[in-house]
Coordinates of C-alpha atoms in Angstrom, one line a residue:
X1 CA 9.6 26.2 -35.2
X2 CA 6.5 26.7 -33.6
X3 CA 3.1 27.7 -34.6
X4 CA 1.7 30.1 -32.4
X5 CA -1.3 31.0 -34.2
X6 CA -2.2 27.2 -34.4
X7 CA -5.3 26.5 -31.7
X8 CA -2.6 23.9 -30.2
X9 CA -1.2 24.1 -27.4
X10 CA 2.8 24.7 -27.4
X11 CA 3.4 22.2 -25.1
X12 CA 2.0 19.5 -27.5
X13 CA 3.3 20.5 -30.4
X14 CA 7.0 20.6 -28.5
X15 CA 5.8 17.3 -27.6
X16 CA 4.9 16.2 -31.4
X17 CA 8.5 17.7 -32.5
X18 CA 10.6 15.9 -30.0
X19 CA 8.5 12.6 -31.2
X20 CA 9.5 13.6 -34.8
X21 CA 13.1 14.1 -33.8
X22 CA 13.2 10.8 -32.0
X23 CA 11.6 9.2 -35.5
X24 CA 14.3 10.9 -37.1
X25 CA 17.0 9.2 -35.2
X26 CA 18.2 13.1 -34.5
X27 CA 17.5 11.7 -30.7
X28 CA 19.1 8.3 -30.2
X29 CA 18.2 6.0 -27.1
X30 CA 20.3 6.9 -23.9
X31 CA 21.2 10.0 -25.5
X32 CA 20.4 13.3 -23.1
X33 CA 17.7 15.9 -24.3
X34 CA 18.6 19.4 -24.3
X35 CA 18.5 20.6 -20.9
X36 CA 15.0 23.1 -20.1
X37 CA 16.9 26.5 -20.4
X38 CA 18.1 25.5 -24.2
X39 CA 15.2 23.7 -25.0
X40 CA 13.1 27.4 -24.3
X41 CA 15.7 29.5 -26.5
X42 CA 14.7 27.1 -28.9
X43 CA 11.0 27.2 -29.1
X44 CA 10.9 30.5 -27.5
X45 CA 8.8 29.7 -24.9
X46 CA 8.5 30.4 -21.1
X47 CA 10.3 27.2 -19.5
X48 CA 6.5 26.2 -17.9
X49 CA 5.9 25.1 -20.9
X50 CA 8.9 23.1 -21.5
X51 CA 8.4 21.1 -18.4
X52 CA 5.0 20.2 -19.4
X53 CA 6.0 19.1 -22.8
X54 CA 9.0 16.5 -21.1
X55 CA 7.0 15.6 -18.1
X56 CA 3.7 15.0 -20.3
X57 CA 7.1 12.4 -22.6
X58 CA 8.3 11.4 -19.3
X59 CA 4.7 9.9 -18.6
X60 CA 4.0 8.4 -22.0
X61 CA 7.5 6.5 -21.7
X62 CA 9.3 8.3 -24.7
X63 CA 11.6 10.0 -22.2
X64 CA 12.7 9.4 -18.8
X65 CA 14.8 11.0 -15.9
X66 CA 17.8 10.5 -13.6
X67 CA 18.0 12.2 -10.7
X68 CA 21.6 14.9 -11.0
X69 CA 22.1 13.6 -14.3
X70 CA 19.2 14.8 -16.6
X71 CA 16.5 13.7 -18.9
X72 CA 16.9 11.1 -22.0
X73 CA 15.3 9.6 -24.6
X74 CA 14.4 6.0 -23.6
X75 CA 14.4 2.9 -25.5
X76 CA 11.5 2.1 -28.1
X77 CA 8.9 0.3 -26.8
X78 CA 8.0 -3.4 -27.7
X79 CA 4.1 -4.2 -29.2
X80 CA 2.8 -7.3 -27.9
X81 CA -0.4 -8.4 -30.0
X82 CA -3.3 -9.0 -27.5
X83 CA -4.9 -11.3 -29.8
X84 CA -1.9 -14.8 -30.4
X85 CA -0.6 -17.1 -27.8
X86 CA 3.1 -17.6 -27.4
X87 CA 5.7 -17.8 -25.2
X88 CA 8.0 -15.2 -23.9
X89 CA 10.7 -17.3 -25.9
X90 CA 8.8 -17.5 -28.9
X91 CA 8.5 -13.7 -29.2
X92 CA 11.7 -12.3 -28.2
X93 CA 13.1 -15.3 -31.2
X94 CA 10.7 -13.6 -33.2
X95 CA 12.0 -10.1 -32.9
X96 CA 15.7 -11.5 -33.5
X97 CA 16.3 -11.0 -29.6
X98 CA 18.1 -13.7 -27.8
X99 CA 15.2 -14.5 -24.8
X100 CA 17.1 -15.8 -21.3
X101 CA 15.7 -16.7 -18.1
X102 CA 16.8 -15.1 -14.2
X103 CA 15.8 -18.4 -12.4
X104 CA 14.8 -16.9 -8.8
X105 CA 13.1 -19.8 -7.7
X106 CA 11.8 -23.5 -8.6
X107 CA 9.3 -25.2 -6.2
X108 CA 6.8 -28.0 -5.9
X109 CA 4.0 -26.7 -2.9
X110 CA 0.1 -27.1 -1.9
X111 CA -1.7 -25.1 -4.3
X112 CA -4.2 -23.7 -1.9
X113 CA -7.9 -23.0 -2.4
X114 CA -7.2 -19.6 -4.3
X115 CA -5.0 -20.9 -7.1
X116 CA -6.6 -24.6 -7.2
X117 CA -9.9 -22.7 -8.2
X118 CA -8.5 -21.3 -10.7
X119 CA -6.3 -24.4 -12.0
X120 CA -9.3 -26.6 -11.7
X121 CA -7.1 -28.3 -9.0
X122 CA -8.4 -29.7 -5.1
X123 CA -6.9 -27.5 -2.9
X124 CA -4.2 -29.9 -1.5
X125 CA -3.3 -30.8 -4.9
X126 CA 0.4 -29.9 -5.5
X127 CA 1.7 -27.3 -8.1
X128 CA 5.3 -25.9 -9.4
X129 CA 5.7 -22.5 -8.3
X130 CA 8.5 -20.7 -10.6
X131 CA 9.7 -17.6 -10.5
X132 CA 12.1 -16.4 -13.0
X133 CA 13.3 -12.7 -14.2
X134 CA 12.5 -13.0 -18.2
X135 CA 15.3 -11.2 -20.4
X136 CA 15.5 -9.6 -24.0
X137 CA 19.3 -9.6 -25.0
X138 CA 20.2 -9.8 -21.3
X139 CA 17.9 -6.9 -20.5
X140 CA 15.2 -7.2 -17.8
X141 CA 11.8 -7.2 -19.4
X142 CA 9.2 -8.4 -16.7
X143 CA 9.4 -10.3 -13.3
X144 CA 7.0 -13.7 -13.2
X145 CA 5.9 -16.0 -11.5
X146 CA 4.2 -19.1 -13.0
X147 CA 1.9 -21.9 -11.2
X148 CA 1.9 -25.6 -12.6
X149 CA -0.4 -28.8 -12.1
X150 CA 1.9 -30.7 -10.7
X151 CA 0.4 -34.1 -11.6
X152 CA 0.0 -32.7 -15.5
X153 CA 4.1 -32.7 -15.7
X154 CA 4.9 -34.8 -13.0
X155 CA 9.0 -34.2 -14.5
X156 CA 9.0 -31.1 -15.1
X157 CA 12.6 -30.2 -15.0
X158 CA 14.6 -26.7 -14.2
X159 CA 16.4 -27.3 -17.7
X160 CA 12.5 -27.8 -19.1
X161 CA 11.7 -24.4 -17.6
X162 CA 14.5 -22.5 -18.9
X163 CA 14.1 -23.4 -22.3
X164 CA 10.5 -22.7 -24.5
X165 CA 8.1 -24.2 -21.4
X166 CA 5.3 -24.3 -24.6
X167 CA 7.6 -26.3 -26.3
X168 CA 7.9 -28.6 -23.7
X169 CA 4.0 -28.9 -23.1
X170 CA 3.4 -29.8 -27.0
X171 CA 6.5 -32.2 -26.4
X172 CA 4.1 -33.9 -24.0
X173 CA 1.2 -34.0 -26.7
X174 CA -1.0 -31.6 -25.0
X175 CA -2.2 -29.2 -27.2
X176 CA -2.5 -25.5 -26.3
X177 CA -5.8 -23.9 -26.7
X178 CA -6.5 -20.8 -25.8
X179 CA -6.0 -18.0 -22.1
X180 CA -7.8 -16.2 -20.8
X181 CA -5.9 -12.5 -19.8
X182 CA -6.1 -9.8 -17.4
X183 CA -4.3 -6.6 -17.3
X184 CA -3.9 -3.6 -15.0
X185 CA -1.4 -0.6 -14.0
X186 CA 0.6 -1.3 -10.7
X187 CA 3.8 0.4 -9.6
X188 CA 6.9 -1.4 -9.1
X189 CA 7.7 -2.3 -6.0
X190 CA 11.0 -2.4 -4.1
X191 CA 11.8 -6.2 -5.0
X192 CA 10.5 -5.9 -8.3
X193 CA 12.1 -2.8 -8.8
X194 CA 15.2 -4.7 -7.5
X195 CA 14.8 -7.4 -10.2
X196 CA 14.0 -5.2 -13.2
X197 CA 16.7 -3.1 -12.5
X198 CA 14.2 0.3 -12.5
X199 CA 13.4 3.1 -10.1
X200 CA 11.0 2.2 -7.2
X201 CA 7.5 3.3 -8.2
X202 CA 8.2 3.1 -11.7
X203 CA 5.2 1.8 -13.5
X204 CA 4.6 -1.8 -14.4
X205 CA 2.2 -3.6 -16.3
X206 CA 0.9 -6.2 -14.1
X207 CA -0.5 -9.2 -16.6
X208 CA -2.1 -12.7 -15.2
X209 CA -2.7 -15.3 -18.3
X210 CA -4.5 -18.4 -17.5
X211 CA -3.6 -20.9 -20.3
X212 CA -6.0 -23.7 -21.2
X213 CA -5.5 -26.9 -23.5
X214 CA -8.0 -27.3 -26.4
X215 CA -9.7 -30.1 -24.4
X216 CA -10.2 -27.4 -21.6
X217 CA -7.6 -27.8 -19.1
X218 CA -5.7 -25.7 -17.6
X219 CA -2.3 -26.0 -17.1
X220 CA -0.6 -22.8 -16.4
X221 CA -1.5 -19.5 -14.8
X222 CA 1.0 -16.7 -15.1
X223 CA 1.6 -13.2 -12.7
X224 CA 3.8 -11.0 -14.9
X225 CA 5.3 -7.8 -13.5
X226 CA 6.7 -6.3 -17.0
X227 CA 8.5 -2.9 -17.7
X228 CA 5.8 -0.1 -18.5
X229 CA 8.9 1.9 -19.9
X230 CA 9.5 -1.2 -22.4
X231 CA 6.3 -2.9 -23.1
X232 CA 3.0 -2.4 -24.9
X233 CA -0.2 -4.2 -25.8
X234 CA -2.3 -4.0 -28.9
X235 CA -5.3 -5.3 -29.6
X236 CA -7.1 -5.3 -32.2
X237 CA -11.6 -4.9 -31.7
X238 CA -14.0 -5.0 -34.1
X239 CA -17.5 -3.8 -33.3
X240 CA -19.9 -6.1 -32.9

């Protein structure tokens, strides 16, 4: 099966047949890999090798582990385009997933110097605070939390928040613009682990979006916690 008068590495190229396999649908989500003793009768290959190969998976997200029970193939990741703006709603709809909110929280407090700075707000200004587990087909996807101008939607409802919130701001007239986004590695922590239902320390892909009208104002800025084991961003860059 393998080639081992290729100049690659075994590992990888156990690595690049389990990935065909998984294309193959001869490895299903959920389903268990064969465990490292089987899987080095068939590659013939010392079991060092195997356990690069599936930890090198493990790390890339194709595979992942529970402890006493073994190793499986994990669900296929979702592509979110760097480059369009929509709402969590507006893309799970898209895929044909049903999109639901985990209301934790719904507040209206002092925004505070940091935040007003970057809402363009005074510092005793008020803003909604919300925090909500987002859902794919009652799966948890990410963990946010989401900062309002409170005198921009001075009724913003619960019920607004649980539907399309960009829906609800167009509803308004305003007319959304552009964001500006950050986005850096984090491991989970134990009450986001708690929330999206993952091991602690699994990884995350921490996300803040600060959303801006087309006359310039902004009007939401977003702290997003999602599922490194479910989630990926493209972009697409042209060279200047």
């Amino acid at each position: 099966m393998l080639n081992k008068q290729s100049p690659l590495p075994m590992y990888y190229q156990i690595e690049e047949d389990i990935k065909k396999r998984i294309a193959k649908q001869e490895f299903l989500p959920g389903e268990s890999i064969p465990s490292e003793r089987a899987l080095t009768e068939m590659y013939d290959v010392s079991r060092m090798t195997v356990r690069q190969a599936v930890n090198n998976l493990v790390q890339e997200g194709l595979l992942y582990r529970e402890k006493g029970k073994g190793t499986f193939i994990a669900e296929a990741k979702m592509e979110q385009s760097l480059s369009g703006l929509t709402s969590f709603t507006e893309d799970m709809k898209r895929r044909g997933l049903k999109p639901g909110n985990k209301l934790l929280s719904f507040e209206v407090k002092e925004a505070g110097s940091p935040l007003a700075k970057k809402l363009g707000m005074e510092a005793d200004e008020r803003v909604y605070e919300v925090r909500r587990v987002r859902l794919a087909d009652d799966v948890p996807m990410a963990l946010e939390t989401t900062y309002i101008p409170y005198g921009l939607m001075p009724e913003l409802t619960e019920e607004h928040i649980q539907q399309s919130f960009y829906a609800y701001v167009e509803s308004l007239g305003l007319t959304i613009g552009r964001a500006e986004q950050a986005i850096e590695a984090a491991l989970a922590e134990e009450y986001q682990a708690e929330a999206l239902e993952i091991p602690l320390h699994a990884a995350l892909l921490g996300i803040e979006r600060l959303t801006f009208t087309t006359d310039g104002r902004p009007f939401e800025l977003v702290q997003s916690a999602y599922r490194a084991d479910r989630y990926k961003f493209l972009a697409e860059i042209h060279r200047n």
